[in-house]
Coordinates of C-alpha atoms in Angstrom, one line a residue:
X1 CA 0.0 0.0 0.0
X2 CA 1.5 3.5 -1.3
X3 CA 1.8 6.6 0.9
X4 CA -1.5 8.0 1.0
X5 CA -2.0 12.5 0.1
X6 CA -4.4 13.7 2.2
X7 CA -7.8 15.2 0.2
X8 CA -7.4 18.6 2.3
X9 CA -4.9 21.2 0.9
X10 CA -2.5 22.2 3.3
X11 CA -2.7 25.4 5.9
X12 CA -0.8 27.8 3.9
X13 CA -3.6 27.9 1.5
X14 CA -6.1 28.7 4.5
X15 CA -6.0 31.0 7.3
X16 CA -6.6 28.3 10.6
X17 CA -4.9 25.1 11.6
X18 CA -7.8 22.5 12.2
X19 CA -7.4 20.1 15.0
X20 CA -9.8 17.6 16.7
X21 CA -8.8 15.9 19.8
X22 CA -11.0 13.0 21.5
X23 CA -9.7 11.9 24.9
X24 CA -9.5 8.1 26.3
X25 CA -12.0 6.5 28.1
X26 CA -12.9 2.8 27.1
X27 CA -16.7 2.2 26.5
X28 CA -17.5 6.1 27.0
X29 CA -16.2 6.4 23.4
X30 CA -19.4 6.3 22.7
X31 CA -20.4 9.6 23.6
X32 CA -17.7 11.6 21.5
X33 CA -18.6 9.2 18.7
X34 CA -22.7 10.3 19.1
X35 CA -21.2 13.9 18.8
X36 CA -18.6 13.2 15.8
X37 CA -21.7 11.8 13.9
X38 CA -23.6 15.0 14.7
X39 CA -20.8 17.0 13.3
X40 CA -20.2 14.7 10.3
X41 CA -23.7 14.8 9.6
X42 CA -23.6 19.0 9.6
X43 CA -21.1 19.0 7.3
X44 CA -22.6 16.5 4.8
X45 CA -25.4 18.8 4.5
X46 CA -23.2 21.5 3.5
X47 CA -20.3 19.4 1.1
X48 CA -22.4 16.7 -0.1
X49 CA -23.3 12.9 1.4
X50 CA -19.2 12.1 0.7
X51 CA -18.1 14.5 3.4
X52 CA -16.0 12.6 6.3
X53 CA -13.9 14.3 9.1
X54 CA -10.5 13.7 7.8
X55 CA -11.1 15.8 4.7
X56 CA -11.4 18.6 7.4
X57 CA -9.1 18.1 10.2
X58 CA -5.4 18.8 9.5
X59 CA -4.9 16.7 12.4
X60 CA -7.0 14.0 14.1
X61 CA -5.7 13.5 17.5
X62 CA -6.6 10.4 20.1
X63 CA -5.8 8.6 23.4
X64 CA -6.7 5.0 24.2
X65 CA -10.6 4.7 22.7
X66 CA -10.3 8.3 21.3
X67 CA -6.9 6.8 19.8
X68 CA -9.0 3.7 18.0
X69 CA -11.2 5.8 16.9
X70 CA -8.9 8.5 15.3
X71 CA -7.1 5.2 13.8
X72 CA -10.5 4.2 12.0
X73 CA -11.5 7.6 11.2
X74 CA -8.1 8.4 9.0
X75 CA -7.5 4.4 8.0
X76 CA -8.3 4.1 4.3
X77 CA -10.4 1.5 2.9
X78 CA -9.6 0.0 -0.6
X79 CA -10.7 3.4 -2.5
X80 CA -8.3 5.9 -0.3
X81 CA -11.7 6.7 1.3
X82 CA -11.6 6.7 5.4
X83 CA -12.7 3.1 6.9
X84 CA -15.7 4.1 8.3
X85 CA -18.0 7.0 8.9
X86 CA -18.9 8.9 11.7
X87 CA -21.9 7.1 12.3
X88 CA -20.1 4.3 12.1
X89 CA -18.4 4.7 15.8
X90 CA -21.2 3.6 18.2
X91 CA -22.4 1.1 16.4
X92 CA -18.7 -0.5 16.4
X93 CA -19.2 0.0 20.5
X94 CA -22.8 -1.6 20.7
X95 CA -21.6 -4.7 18.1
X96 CA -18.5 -5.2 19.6
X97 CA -18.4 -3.5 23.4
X98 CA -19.7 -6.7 24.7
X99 CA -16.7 -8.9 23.1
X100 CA -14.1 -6.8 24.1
X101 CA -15.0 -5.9 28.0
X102 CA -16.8 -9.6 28.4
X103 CA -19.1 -9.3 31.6
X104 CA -18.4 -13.1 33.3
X105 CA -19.5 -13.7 36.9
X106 CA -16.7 -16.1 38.2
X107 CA -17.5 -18.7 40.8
X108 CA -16.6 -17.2 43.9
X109 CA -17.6 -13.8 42.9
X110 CA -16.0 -10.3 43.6
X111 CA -13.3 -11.7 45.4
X112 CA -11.8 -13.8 42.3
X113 CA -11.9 -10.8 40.4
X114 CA -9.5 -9.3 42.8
X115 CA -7.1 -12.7 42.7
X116 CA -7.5 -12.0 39.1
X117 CA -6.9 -8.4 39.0
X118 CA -3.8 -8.8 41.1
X119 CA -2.2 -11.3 38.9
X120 CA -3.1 -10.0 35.6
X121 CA -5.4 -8.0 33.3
X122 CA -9.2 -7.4 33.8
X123 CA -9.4 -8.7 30.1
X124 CA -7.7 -10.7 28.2
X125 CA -7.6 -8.2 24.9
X126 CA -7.7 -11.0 22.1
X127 CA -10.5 -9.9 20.7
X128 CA -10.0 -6.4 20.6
X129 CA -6.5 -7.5 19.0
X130 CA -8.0 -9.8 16.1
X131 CA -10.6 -6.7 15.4
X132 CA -8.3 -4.3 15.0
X133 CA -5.9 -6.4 13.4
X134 CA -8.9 -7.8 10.8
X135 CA -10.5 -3.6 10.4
X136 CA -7.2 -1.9 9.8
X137 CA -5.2 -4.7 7.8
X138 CA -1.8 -3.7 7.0
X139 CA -2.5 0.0 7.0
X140 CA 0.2 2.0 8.5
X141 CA 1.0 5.1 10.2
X142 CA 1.8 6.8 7.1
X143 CA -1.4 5.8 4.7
X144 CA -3.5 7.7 7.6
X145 CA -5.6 10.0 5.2
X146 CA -4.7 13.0 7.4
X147 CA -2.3 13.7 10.0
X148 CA -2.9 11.9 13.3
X149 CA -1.4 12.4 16.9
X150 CA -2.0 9.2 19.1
X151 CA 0.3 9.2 22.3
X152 CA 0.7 5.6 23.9
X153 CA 3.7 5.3 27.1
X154 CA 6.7 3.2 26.6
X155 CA 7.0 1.1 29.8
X156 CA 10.1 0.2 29.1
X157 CA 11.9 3.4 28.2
X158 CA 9.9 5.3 31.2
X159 CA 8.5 7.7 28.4
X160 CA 5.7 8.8 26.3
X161 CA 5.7 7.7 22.8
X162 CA 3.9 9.9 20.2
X163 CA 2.6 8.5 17.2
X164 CA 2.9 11.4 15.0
X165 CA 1.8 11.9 11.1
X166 CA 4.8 14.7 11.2
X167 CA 7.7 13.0 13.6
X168 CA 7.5 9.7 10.8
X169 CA 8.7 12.5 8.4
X170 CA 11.8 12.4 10.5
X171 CA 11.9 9.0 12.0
X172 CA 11.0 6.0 9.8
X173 CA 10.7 4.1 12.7
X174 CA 7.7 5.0 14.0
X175 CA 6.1 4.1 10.7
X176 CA 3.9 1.0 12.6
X177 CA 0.4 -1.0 11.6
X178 CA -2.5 1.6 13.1
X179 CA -3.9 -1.6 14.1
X180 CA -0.6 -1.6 16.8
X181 CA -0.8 2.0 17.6
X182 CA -4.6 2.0 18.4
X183 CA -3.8 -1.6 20.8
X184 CA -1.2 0.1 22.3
X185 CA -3.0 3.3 23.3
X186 CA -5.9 1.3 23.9
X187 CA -3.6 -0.8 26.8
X188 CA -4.9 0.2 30.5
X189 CA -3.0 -0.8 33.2
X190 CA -5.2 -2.8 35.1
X191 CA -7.8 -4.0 32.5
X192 CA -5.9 -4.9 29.1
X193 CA -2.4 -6.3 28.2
X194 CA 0.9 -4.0 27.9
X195 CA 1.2 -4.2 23.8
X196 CA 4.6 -5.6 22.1
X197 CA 5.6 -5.2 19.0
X198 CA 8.2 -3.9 16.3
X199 CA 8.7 -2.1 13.4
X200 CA 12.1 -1.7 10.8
X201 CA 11.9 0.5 8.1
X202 CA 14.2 0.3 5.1
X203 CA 16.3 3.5 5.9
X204 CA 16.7 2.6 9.6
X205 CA 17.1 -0.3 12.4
X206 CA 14.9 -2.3 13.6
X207 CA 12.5 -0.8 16.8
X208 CA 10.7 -2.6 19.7
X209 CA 7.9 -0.9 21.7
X210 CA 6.4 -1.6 24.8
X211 CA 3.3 0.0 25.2
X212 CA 0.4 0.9 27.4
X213 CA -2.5 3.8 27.4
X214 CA -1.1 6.5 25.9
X215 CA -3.9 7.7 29.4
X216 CA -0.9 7.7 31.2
X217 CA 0.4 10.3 29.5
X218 CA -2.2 12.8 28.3
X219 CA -5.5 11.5 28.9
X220 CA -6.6 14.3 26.9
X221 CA -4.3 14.9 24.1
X222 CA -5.2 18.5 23.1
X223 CA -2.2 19.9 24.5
X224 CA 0.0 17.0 22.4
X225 CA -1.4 17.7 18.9
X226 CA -0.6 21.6 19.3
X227 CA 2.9 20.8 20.1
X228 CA 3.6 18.9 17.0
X229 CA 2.3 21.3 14.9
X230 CA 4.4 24.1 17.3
X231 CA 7.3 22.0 16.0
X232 CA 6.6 21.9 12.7
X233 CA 6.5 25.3 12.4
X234 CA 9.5 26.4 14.1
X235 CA 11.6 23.4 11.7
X236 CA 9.7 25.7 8.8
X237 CA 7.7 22.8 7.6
X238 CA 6.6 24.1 3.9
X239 CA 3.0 23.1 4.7
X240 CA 2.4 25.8 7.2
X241 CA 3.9 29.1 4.7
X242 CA 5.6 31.6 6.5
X243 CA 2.4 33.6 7.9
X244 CA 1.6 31.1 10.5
X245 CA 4.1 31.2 14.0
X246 CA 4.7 28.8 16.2
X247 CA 3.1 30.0 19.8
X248 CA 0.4 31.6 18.1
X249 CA -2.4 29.9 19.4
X250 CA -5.1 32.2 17.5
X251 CA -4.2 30.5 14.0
X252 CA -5.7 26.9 15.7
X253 CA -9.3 25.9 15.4
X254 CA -9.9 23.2 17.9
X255 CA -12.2 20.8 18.9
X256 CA -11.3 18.9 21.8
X257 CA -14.3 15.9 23.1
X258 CA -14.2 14.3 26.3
X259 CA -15.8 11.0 27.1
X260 CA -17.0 12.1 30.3
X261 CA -16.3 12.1 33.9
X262 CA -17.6 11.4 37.4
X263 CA -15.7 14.2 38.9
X264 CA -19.5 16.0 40.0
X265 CA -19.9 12.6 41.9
X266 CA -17.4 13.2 44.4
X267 CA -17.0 9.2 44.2
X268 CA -13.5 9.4 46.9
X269 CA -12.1 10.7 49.5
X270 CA -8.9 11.4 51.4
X271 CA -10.6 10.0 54.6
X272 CA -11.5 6.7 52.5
X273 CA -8.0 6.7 50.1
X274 CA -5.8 7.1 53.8
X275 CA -6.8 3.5 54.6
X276 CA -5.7 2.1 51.1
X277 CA -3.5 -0.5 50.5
X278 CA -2.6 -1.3 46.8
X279 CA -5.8 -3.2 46.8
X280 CA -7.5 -0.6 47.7
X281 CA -6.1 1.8 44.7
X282 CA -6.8 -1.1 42.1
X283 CA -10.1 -2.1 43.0
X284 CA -12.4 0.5 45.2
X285 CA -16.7 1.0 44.5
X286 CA -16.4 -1.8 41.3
X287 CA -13.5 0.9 39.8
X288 CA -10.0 1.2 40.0
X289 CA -9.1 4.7 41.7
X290 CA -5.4 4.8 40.9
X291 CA -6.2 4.8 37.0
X292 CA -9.0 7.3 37.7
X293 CA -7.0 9.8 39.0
X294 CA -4.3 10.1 37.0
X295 CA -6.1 10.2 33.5
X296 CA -8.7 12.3 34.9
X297 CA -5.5 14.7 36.3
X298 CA -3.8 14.6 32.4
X299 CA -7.1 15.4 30.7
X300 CA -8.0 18.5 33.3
X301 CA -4.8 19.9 33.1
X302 CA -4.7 20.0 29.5
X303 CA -8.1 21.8 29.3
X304 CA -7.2 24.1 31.7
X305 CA -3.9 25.3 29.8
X306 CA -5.7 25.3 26.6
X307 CA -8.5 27.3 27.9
X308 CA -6.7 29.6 29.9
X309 CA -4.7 30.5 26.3
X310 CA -7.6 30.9 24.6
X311 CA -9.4 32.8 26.9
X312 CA -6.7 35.5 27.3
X313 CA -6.6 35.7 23.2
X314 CA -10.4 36.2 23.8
X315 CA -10.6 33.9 21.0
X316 CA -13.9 31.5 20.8
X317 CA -11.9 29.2 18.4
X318 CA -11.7 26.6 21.4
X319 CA -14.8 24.1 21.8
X320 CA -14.3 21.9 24.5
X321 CA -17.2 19.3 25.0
X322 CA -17.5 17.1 28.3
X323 CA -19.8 15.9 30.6
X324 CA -18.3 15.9 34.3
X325 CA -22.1 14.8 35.8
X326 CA -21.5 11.0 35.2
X327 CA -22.7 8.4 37.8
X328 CA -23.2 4.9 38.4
X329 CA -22.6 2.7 35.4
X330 CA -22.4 5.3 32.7
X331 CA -19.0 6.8 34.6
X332 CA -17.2 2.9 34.1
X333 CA -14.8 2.2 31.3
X334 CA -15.6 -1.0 30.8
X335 CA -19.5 -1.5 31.7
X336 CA -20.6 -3.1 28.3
X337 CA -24.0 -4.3 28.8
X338 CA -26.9 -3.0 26.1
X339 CA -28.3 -1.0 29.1
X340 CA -25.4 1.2 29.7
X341 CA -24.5 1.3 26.4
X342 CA -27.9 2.4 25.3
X343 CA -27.6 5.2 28.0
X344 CA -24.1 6.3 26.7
X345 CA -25.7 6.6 23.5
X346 CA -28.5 9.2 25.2
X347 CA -25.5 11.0 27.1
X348 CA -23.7 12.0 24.0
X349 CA -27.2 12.8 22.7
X350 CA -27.9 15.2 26.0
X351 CA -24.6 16.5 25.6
X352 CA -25.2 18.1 22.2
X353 CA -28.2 20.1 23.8
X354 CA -26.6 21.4 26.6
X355 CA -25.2 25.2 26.6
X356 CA -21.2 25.3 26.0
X357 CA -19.6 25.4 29.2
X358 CA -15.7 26.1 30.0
X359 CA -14.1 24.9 32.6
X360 CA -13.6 27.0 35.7
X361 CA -9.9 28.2 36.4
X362 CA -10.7 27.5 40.0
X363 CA -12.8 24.8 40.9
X364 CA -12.2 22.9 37.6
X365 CA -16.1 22.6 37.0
X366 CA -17.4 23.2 34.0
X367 CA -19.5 25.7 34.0
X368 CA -22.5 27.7 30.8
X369 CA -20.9 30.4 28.9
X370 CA -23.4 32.7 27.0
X371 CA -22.6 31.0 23.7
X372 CA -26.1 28.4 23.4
X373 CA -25.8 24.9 23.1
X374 CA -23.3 22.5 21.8
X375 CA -25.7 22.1 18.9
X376 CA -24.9 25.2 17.7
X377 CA -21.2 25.5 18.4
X378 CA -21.2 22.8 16.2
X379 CA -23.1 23.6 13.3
X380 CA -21.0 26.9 13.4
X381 CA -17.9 25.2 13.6
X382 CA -19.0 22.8 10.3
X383 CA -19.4 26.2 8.5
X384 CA -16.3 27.4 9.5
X385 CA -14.8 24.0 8.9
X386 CA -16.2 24.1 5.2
X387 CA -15.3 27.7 4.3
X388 CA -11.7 26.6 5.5
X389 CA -11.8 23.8 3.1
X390 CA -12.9 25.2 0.2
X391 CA -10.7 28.7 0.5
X392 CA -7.8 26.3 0.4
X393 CA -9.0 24.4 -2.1
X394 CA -9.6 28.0 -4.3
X395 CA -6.0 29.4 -3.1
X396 CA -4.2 26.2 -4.4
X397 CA -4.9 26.4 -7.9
X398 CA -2.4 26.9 -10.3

């Protein structure tokens, strides 16, 4: 499979740099996926039934689920067209949700799953490995139809390692199957395999990685995408022309989706965590609090350096959508049953008709700004997307 050229002319034609962002979050992918639909849909009505969000994004960006599902958003099928469709994503969770977080009651109950949990993953991950290794075949890192940006954590190296559409340019090595990438982002300590594998390129040695959630590092990998483009600019990558600089953030148009949170719940407490032993960090209230608090900590922190720029550009070109109100079954990763999946699908659907909110320098809430609902932050942001699109398209002719 050649190289694939993205459909979307590049940035110097335009006058923003697009970016969409979806954070990680296991089953609760569904609810950025009920939104990306919504989006997709928007701009169908104004570009035509063909319309998919890699022709619009100059970079797709994804941790753990939001990882998969930037994989099989910018995977191409056999007609250099993306793999599936935004409406596509929750039906991949509802057919194959089930599969992949099996709900089993062992024999002696809750107390073999924390034998289990001690000794090994939650799940297994075969099935999510065969899927992903069937869907995304032996497309790699470079046939992605636009520029993505998946982080995953090297557990051997102590370090974050960024799958990134611009760093292959540089390092060859990094060139591996999206169906690796997306398993290794996809790895959660605690519920699903570390992921080994390696790559070798013609140009360079051969590479081993040893990965897990890319969670661990940026949980929310807003913050991640901008800094690979930051790079490119400063190294004077040709796509970006010479009008566009580096650390000015008024130039990116972003859309970053959580898969929301139970943070409103107020599920722990210091009182409760002083009496934890590792058991009590890895399996607390049917969750694991350890993995909680550190991907809910990456995710919050990105927001809130990403908003706070934005807000002092007084620049509106940030849409951050996330529901911090989750509770019970809808807040777990992993709760695959059609009940819960079902009421993912309404939260995503709830989500779109609530006002746009930012998150509160202070208490980290999110809170209504006057700017109405989500609904129509998006449709604005599928006319803006569009008008990007096609004033490229115009600048670039000869």
């Amino acid at each position: 499979m050649e190289t694939v050229v993205s459909s979307l002319q590049p940035p110097r034609y335009g006058k923003l740099i697009t970016i969409l962002s979806i954070d990680g979050g296991g089953i609760r992918g569904i609810i950025p996926g009920v939104i990306l639909a919504f989006l997709e849909s928007e701009l169908q009505k104004l570009d035509g039934e063909d319309a998919r969000l890699a022709d619009y994004f100059d970079i797709i960006a994804g941790t753990s689920t939001g990882g998969l599902i930037a994989g099989m958003l910018t995977a191409p099928n056999n007609k250099n067209r993306p793999l599936i469709a935004a409406k596509d994503i929750t039906s991949f969770y509802i057919d194959h949700g089930p599969k992949i977080f099996p709900r089993h009651s062992p024999p002696l109950g809750s107390a073999t799953k924390i034998v289990r949990t001690m000794f090994g993953p939650k799940y297994n991950g075969k099935y999510l490995h065969k899927l992903l290794k069937q869907r995304l075949g032996e497309s790699r890192l470079r046939h992605a139809l636009t520029n993505v940006v998946i982080p995953t954590f090297d557990i051997k190296q102590l370090q974050p390692t960024i799958f990134s559409s611009y760093e292959l340019k540089k390092n060859a090595s990094l060139d591996a199957l999206l169906s690796d990438i997306c398993i290794g982002t996809s790895a959660a300590p605690t519920y699903l395999p570390a992921h080994y594998f390696t790559t070798k390129s013609s140009i360079g040695p051969e590479r081993e990685f040893n990965l897990i959630d890319g969670g661990v590092a940026a949980n929310n990998p807003t913050i991640v995408a901008i800094s690979e483009v930051t790079k490119e600019i400063t190294r004077g990558n040709s796509e970006f022309g010479d009008k566009m600089q580096p650390l000015d953030y008024a130039q990116f148009l972003v859309l970053s989706l959580g898969t929301g949170s139970s943070k409103a719940e107020k599920k722990y407490s210091a009182e409760k965590a002083a009496k934890w032993g590792v058991l009590g960090w890895l399996t607390t209230g049917g969750s694991t609090p350890l993995v909680d608090v550190f991907t809910q900590a990456s995710a919050d922190m990105v927001d809130i350096h990403v908003s706070t720029v934005f807000q002092a550009l007084h620049s509106n070109n940030y849409l951050r959508i996330q529901d911090d109100t989750l509770s019970g079954n809808v807040a777990s990763v992993d709760m695959s049953t059609k009940e819960n999946m079902k009421n993912l699908v309404k939260v995503g659907e709830g989500l779109i008709k609530k006002p746009v909110s930012r998150v509160n320098l202070e208490s980290g809430a999110f809170e209504p700004l006057n700017q109405g609902t989500n609904e129509e932050a998006l449709k604005r942001l599928a006319k803006i997307l569009s008008e990007e699109k096609k004033l490229r398209e115009a600048k670039s002719q000869p």
